XYZ file of C-alpha atoms in Angstrom:
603
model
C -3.228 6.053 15.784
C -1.360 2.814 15.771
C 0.165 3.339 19.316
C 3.529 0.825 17.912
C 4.625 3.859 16.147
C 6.509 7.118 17.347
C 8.870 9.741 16.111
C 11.906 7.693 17.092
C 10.579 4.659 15.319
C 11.108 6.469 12.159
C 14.886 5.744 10.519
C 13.838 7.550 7.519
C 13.146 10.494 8.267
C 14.192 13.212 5.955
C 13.139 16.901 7.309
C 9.977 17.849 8.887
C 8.102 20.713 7.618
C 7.940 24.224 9.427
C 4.111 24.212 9.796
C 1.672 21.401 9.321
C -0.549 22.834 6.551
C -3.697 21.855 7.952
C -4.139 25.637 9.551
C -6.254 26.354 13.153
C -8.570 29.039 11.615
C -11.378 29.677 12.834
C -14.737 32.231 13.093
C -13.500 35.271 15.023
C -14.631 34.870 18.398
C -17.795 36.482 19.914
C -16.010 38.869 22.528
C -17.046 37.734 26.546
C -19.504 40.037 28.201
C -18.269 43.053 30.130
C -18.379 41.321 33.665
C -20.790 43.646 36.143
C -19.101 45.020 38.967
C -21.121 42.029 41.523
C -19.038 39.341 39.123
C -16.009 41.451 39.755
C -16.545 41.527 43.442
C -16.330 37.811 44.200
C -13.633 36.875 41.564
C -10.167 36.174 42.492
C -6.989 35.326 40.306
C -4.164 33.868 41.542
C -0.664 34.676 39.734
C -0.160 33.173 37.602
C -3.889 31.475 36.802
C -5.515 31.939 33.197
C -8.876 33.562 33.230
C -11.002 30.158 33.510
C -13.927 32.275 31.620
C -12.282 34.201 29.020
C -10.136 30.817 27.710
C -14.270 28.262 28.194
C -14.036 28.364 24.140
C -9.875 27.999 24.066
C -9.146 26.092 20.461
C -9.337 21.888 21.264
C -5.903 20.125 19.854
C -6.310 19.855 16.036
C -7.877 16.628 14.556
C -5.340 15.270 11.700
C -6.974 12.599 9.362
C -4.935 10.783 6.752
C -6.731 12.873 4.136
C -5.148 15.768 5.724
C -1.897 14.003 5.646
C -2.278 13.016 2.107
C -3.188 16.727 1.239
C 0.259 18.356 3.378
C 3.393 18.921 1.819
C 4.440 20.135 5.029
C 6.135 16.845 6.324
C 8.095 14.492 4.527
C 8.649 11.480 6.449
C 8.368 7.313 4.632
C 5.499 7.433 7.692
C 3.413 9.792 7.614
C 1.163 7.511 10.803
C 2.549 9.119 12.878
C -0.132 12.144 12.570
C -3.499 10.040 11.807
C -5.657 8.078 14.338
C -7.417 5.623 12.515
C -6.697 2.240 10.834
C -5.484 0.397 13.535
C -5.984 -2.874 15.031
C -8.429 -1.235 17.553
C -10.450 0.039 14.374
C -10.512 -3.211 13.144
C -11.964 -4.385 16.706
C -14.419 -1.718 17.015
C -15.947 -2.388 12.905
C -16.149 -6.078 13.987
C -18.082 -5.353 17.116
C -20.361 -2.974 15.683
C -22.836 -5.163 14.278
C -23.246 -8.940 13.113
C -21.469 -9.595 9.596
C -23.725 -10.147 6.305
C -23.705 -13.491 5.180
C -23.082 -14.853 1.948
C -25.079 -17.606 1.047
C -26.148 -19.605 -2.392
C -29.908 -18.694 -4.009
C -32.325 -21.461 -2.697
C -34.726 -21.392 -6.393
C -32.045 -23.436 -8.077
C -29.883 -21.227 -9.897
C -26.193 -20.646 -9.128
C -26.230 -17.186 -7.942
C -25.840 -15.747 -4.218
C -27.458 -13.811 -1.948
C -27.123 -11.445 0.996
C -27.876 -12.146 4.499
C -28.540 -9.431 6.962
C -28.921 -6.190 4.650
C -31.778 -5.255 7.339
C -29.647 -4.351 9.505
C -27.831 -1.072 8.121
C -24.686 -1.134 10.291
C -23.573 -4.897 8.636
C -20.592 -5.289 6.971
C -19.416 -8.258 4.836
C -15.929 -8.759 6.158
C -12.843 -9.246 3.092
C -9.429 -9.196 3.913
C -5.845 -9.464 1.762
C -2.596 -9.982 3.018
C 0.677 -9.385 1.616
C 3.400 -11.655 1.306
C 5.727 -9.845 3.110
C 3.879 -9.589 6.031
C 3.674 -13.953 6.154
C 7.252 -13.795 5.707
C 7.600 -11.368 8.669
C 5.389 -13.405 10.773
C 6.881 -16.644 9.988
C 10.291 -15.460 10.803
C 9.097 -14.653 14.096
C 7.254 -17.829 14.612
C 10.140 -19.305 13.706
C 11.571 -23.273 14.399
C 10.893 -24.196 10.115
C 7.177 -21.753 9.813
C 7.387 -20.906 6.368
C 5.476 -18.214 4.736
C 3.098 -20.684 3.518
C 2.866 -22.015 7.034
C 2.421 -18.286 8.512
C -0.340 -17.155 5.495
C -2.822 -20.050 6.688
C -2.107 -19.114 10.319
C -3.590 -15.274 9.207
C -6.602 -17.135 7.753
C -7.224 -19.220 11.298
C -7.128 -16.070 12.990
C -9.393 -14.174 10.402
C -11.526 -16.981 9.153
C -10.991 -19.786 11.399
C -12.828 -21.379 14.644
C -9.729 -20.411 16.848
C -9.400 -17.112 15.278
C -11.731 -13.865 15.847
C -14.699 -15.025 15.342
C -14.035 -17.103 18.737
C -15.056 -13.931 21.089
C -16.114 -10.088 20.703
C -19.743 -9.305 20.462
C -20.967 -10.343 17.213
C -18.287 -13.216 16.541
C -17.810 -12.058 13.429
C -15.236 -13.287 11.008
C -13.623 -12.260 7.495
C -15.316 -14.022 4.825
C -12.202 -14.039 2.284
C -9.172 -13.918 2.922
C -7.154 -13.016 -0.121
C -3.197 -13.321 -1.221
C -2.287 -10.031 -3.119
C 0.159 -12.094 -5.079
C -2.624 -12.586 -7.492
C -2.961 -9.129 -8.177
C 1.004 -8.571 -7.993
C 0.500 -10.670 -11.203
C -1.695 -8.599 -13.101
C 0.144 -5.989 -11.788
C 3.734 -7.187 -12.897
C 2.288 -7.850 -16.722
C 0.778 -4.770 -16.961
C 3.741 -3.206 -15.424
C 5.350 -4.880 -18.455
C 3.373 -3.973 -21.209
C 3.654 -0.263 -20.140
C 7.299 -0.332 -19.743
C 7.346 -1.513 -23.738
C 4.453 0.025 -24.859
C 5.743 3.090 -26.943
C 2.697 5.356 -27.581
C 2.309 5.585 -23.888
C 1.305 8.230 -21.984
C 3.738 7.820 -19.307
C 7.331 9.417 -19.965
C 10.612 7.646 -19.654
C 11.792 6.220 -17.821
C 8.981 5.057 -16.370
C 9.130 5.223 -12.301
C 7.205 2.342 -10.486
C 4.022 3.638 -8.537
C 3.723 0.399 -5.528
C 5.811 2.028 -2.764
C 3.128 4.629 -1.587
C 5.869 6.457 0.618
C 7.687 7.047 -2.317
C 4.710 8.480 -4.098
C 4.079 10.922 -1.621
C 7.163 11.865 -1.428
C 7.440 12.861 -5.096
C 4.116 14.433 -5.125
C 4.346 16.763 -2.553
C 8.413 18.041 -3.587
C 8.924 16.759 -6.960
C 6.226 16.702 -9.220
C 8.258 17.133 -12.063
C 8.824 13.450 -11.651
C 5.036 12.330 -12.026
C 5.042 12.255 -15.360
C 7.595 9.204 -15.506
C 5.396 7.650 -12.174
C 3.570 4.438 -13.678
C -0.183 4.485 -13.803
C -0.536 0.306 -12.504
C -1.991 0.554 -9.451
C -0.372 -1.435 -6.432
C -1.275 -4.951 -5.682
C -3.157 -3.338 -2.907
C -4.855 -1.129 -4.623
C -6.020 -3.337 -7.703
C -6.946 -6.255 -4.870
C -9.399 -3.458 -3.169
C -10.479 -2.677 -6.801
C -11.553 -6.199 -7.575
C -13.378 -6.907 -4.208
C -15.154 -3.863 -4.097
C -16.098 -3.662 -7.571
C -16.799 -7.523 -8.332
C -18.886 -8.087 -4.970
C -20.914 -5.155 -5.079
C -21.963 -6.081 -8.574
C -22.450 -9.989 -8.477
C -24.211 -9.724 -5.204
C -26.187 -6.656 -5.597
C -25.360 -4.871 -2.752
C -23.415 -0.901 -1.845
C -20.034 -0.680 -1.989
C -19.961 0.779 2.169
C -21.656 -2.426 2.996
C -18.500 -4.668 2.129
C -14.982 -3.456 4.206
C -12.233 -4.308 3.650
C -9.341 -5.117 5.556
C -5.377 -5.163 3.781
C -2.341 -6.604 5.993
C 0.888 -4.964 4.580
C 4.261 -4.613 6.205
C 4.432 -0.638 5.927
C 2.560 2.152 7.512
C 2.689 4.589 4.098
C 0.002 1.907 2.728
C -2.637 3.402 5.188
C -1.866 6.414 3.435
C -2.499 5.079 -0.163
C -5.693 3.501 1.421
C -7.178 7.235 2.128
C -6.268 8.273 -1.256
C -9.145 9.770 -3.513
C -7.944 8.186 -6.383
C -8.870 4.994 -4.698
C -12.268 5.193 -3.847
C -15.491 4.198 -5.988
C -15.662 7.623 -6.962
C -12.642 6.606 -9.476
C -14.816 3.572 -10.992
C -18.233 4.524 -10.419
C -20.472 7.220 -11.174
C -18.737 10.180 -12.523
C -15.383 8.380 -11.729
C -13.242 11.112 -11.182
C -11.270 10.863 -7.736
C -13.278 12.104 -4.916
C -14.168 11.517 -1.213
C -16.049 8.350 -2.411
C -16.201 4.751 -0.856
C -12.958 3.395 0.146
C -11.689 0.528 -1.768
C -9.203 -0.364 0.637
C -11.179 0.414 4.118
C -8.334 -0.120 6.754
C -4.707 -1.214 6.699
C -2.877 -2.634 9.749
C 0.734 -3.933 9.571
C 2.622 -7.059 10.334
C 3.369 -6.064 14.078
C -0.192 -4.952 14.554
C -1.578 -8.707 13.485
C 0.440 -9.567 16.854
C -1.705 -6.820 18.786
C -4.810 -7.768 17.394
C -4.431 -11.272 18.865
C -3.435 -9.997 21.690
C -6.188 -7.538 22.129
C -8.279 -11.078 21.672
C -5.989 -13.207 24.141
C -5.405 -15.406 21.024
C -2.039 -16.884 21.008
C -0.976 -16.068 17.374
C 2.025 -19.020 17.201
C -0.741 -21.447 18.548
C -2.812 -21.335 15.862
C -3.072 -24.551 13.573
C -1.018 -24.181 10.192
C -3.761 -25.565 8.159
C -6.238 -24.581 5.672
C -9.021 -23.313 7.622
C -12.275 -25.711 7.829
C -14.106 -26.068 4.698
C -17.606 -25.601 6.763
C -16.160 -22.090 7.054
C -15.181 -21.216 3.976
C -17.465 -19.434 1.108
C -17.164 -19.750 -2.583
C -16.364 -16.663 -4.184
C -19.733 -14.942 -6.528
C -17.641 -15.274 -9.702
C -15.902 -18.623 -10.541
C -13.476 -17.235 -13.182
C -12.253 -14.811 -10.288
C -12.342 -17.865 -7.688
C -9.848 -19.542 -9.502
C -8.005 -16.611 -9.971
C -7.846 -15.270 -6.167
C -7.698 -18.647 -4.986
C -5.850 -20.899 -7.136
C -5.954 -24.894 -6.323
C -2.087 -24.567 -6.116
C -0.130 -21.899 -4.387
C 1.251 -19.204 -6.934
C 4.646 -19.654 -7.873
C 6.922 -16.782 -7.623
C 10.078 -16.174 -9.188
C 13.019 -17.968 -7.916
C 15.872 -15.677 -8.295
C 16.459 -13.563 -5.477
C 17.502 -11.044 -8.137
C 13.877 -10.456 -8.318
C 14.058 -9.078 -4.582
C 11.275 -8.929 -1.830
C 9.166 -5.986 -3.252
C 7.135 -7.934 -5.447
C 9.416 -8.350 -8.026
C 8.211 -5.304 -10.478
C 11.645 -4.684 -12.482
C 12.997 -7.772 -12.372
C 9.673 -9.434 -14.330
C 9.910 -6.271 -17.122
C 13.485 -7.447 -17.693
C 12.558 -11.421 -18.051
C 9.203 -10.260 -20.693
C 11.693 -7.969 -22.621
C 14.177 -10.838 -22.677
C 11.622 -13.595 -23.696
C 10.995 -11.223 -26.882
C 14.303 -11.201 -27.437
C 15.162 -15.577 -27.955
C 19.065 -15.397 -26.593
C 19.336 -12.334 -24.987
C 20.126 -12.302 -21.312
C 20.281 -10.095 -18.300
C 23.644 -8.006 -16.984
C 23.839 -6.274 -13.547
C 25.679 -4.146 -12.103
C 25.812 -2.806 -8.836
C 26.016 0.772 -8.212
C 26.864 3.455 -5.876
C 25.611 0.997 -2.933
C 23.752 -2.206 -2.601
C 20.530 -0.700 -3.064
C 21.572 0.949 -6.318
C 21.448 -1.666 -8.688
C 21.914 -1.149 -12.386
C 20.302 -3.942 -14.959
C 20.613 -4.219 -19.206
C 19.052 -6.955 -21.531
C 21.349 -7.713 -24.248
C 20.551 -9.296 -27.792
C 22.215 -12.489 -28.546
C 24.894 -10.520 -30.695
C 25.824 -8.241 -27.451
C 23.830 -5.163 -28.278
C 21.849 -3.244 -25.816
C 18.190 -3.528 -25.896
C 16.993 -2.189 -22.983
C 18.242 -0.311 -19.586
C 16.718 -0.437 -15.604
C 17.743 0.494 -12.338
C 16.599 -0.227 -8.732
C 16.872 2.800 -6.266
C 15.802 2.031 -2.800
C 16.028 4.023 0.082
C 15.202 7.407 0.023
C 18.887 8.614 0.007
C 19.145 7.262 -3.518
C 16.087 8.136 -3.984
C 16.904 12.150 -3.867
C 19.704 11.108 -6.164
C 17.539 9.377 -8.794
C 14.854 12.606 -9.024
C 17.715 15.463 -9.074
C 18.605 13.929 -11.623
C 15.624 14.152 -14.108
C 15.143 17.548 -12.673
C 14.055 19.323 -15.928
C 17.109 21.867 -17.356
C 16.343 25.321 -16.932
C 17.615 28.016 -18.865
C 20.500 30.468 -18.069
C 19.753 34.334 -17.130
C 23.503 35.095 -18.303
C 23.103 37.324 -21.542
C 23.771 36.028 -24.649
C 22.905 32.757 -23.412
C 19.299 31.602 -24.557
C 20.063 27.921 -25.326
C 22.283 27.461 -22.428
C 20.934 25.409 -19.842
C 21.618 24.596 -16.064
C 21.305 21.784 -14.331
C 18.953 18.965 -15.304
C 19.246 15.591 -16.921
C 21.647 16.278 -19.324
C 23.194 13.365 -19.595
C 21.775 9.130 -19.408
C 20.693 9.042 -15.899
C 23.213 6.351 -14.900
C 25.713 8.830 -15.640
C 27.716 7.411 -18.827
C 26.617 8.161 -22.133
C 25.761 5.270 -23.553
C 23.123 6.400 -25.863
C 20.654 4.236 -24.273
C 18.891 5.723 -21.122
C 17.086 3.511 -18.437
C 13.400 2.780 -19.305
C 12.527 1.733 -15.832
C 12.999 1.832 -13.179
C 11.945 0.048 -9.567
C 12.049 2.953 -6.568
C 11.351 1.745 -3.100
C 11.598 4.240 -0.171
C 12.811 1.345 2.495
C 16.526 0.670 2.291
C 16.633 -3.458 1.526
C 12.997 -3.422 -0.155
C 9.447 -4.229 1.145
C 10.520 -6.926 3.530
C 12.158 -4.039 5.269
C 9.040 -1.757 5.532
C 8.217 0.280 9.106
C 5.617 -2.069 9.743
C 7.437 -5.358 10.141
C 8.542 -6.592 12.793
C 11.997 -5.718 14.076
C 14.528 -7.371 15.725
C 14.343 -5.266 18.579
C 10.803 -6.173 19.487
C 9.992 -7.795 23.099
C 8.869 -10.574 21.396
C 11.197 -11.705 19.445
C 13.746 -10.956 22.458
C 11.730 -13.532 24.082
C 11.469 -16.038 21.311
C 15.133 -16.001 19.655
C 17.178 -15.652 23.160
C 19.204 -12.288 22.946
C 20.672 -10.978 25.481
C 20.956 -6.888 25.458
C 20.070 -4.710 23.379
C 20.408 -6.028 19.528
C 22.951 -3.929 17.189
C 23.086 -3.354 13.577
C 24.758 -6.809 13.223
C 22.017 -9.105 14.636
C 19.444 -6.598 12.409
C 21.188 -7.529 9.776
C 21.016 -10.915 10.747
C 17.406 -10.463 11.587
C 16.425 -9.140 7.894
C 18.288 -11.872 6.199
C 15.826 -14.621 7.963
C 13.168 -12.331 6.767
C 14.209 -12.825 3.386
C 14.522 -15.970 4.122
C 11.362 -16.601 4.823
C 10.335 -14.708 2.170
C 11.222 -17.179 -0.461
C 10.402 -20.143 1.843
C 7.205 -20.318 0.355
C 8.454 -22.052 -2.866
C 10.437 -24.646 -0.967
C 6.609 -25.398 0.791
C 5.190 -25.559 -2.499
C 7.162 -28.700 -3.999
C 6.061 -30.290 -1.184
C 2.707 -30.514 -2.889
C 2.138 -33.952 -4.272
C 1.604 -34.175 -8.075
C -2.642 -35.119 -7.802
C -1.981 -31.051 -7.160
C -0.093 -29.980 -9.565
C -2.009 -31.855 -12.167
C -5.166 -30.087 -10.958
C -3.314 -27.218 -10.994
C -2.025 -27.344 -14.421
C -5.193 -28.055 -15.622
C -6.991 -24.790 -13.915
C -3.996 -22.631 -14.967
C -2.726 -22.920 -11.449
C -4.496 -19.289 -10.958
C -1.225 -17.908 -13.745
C -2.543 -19.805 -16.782
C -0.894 -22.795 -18.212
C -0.432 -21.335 -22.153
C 3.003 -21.267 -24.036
C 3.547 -17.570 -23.197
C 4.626 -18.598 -19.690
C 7.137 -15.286 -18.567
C 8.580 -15.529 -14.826
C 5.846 -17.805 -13.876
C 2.972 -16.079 -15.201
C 0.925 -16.203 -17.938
C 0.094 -12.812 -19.461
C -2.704 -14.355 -22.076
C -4.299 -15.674 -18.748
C -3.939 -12.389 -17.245
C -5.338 -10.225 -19.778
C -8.065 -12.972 -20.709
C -8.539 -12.326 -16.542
C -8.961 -8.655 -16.272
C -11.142 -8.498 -19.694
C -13.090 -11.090 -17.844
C -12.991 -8.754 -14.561
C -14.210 -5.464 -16.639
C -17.125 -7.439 -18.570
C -18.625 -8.682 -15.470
C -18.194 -5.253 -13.511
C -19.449 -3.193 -16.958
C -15.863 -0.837 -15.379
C -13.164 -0.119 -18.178
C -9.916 -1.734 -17.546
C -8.510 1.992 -17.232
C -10.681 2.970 -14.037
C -10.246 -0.463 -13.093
C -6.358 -1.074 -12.606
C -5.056 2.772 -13.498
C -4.761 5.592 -11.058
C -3.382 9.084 -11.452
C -1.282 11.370 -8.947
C -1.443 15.356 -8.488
C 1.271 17.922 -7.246
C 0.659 18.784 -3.433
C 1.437 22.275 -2.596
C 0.646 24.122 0.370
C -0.438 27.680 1.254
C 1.353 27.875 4.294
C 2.925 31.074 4.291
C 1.326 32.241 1.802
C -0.540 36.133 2.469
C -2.261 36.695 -1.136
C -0.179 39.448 -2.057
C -1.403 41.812 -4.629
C -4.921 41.078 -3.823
C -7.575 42.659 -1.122
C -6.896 41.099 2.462
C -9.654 38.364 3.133
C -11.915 38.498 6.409
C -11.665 36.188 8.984
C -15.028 34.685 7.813
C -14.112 34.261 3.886
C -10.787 33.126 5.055
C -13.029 29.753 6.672
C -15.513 30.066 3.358
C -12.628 29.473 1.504
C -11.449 26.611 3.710
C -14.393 24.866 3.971
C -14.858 25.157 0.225
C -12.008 23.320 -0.811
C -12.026 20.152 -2.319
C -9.284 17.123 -3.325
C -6.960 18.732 -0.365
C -8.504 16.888 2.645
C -10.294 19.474 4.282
């Protein structure tokens, strides 16, 4: 268990459950032998002392996993850590120094494939890692004195990849072979978003509900599933980068998907949950591919604050390390060329520049600007709503007409309001009343009937979006005590403060990227800058490039897109409480058959 988080770190908490739903059954115990009257003789008990004998086999503290958590609709919390102990940065330590990393290396008989050095030993791992934007922008505002996010994302590849970085001590020195930005697969993310959002044979019901905030999908899986029918089917950026790397290098290099792990930096704890979910293992995209406990594609998550542990766990001093590219002696090129221009574009990506488009990866925001573009004239109204993380958005035609309706709801407060809302009407028990209904959407969802209800909407459990999340950095750390000067105890003023430099940072990077001289952005242009370069261009992507990508990603792989960038979600319920009524009481030893017999519920 990440030992940075506790009960009280939790500021979005809704209710915990009565039980955990994990239950401490066991085989009924084989009764002690009758003591003989000699054992008697010599045995004393104090008052008050348990019989040391009779309590030898006592039950040991239950063993939560984040399966289990995943599979309990017991406790509803944005952070559901608090109950699992792995995916840490100790985890991390431990895989490192558990045997020396498999090497990558080019074919010596003259072709241009790659090969696979150290599959001898079976304990090798070849070492991947992502890392999310908002976690660079939480570093950097730590760092501080002008780091930008660019400046803090190539000090998280000198500490993963670099000479100054991990592979500077433990036992192996191993090192992460790629490191990747999820922003790439934010993009094929944010177009397919898109095209789902407009596509009107979809499977997905409207309004369509987006699916990257993993806290929020829990949440609506284990005490709304009437909702997951409007949830979108896109996997998260993390998800769909685990995908890819899993997928791609177990192919083009011929090797198992458990040999490759993978590491994902995000700035929320609720990821490691989506990590352990078995939607998101190979068992999805290979073999039968139906979810099951397969392979991981995402293998361990660690947050923002826990990159500052890990370096410390290392004596590395994380603001020390140089703000360049790491050394090109160090670096590998990727198996597939299409993809290496793709994950690692000659010029940074370019996101959008309206802070309308927020710090969660943008996912609303970009459906509005593709509806608009089909739209020549239209533009984009907001409004705000109830509070400032209600948001309500419209695209109107050139002649004023309404074209299409979104929302943001972030924060789980709003959240609760948004899902009561497309509760499904039930009908009345009155008499005489069978087409009365009660309750339930019965109006537009934002309350005024327009005739035109939203079609999407963005839902984010963190108040303030993703640069927000429990794993960031807060004000009130020690560390950035030390580094920014405060005296006391920081209030909700100076967080305030603190978030808005997060933010900050957060769209820092495109200020670092016109700093790029134009030998760059030629090259760029001509490589389609990782986003394509065609006429099509929407929010500074490319969707040609990005479908011509993916197709590209599913011919190579032999994978549909479907199992490839598409997940599904399940209603969570729990038995707790529940005694079988109506049916023959079950023995202790069918209750564990039964238990040990279930599947999908993280037993």
């Amino acid at each position: 268990m990440s030992a940075i988080l506790s009960a009280d770190d939790l500021n979005d908490f809704i209710s915990p459950g009565v039980a955990c739903i994990k239950p401490v059954e066991t085989l009924p115990a084989v009764p002690p032998p009758h003591p003989s009257a000699s054992d008697l003789e010599h045995e004393v008990i104090l008052d008050g002392q348990h019989n040391a004998t009779s309590n030898a086999d006592a039950n040991a503290p239950a063993q939560i996993s984040l399966t289990d958590c995943l599979a309990c609709s017991g406790c509803v919390t944005s952070a559901e850590a608090v109950l699992v102990s792995l995916q840490s940065h100790a985890e991390l330590l431990s895989v490192l120094d558990g045997a020396p990393g498999l090497r990558v290396v080019r074919k010596d008989d003259g072709s241009s494939g790659f090969g696979v050095e150290g599959l001898e030993d079976p304990d090798a791992k070849l070492f991947v890692a992502s890392v999310s934007p908002q976690t660079r922008a939480s570093l950097a505002a730590v760092a501080g004195q002008g780091v930008s996010e660019h400046d803090a994302g190539r000090m998280i590849a000198q500490l993963l990849m670099g000479a100054e970085g991990l592979r500077a001590g433990g036992r192996w020195n191993n090192a992460f072979t790629w490191v990747v930005d999820t922003n790439a697969a934010r993009e094929a993310c944010l177009v397919l978003g898109a095209e789902e959002a407009l596509e009107a044979s979809t499977a997905v019901a409207k309004p369509i509900l987006t699916s990257s905030c993993p806290g929020w999908v829990c949440y609506a899986e284990k005490t709304h599933p009437h909702v997951l029918p409007h949830i979108s089917r896109v996997k998260s950026p993390q998800a769909v980068t685990g995908t890819l790397l899993k997928t791609v290098l177990s192919r083009t290099l011929g090797i198992s998907p458990d040999r490759i792990w993978h590491l994902a930096v995000m700035p929320c704890f609720d990821k490691k949950l989506e990590a352990s979910r078995e939607e998101l293992t190979d068992a999805a995209w290979n073999g039968n591919r139906k979810p099951g406990r397969g392979v991981r594609d995402v293998d361990c998550v660690i947050t923002s604050k826990e990159i500052l542990m890990l370096t410390e766990s290392r004596n590395i001093d994380f603001f020390r390390l140089p703000k360049t590219p790491v050394a090109a002696s160090l670096q590998t090129t990727f198996p597939d060329l299409t993809l290496q221009r793709f994950l690692f574009p000659p010029q940074p990506r370019r996101r959008q520049l309206d802070p309308l488009a927020g710090t969660s990866g943008g996912n609303l925001y970009y459906t509005l600007q593709y509806v608009s573009a089909r739209h020549p004239g239209s533009r984009i109204e907001s409004a705000r709503g109830r509070n400032a993380d209600v948001v309500e958005y419209t695209v109107r035609s050139a002649t004023g007409e309404p074209v299409f309706r979104a929302a943001r709801y972030y924060g789980f407060r709003n959240i609760q309001n948004l899902v009561r809302k497309l509760k499904p009407a039930r009908p009345s028990r009155m008499p005489g009343a069978a087409t009365k209904v009660i309750g339930g959407a019965r109006r537009p969802i934002g309350g005024k009937a327009t005739g035109l209800e939203y079609a999407y909407v963005e839902v984010m459990a963190c108040p303030g979006g993703c640069t927000n999340g429990g794993g960031q950095v807060k004000v009130d750390d020690p560390l950035v005590l030390e580094r920014r000067g405060f005296d006391g105890k920081p209030g909700p003023q100076e967080q305030k403060q603190w978030l808005a430099q997060v933010d900050e940072a957060y769209f820092s990077a495109e200020d670092s990227d016109s700093e790029l001289d134009l030998e760059g952005e030629n090259a760029a242009a001509e490589n389609g800058n990782g986003t394509g370069g065609g006429s099509d261009m929407v929010g500074g992507i490319s969707p040609s490039y990005i479908r011509d990508t993916l197709a590209h990603w599913a011919d190579i792989t032999g994978i549909d897109l479907g199992g490839l960038a598409y997940t599904s979600y399940r209603e969570v319920t729990s038995d707790v409480g529940k005694d079988n009524k109506g049916s023959k009481a079950a023995t202790d030893t069918q209750r564990v058959v039964q238990l040990a017999g279930k599947i999908g519920g993280g037993w």
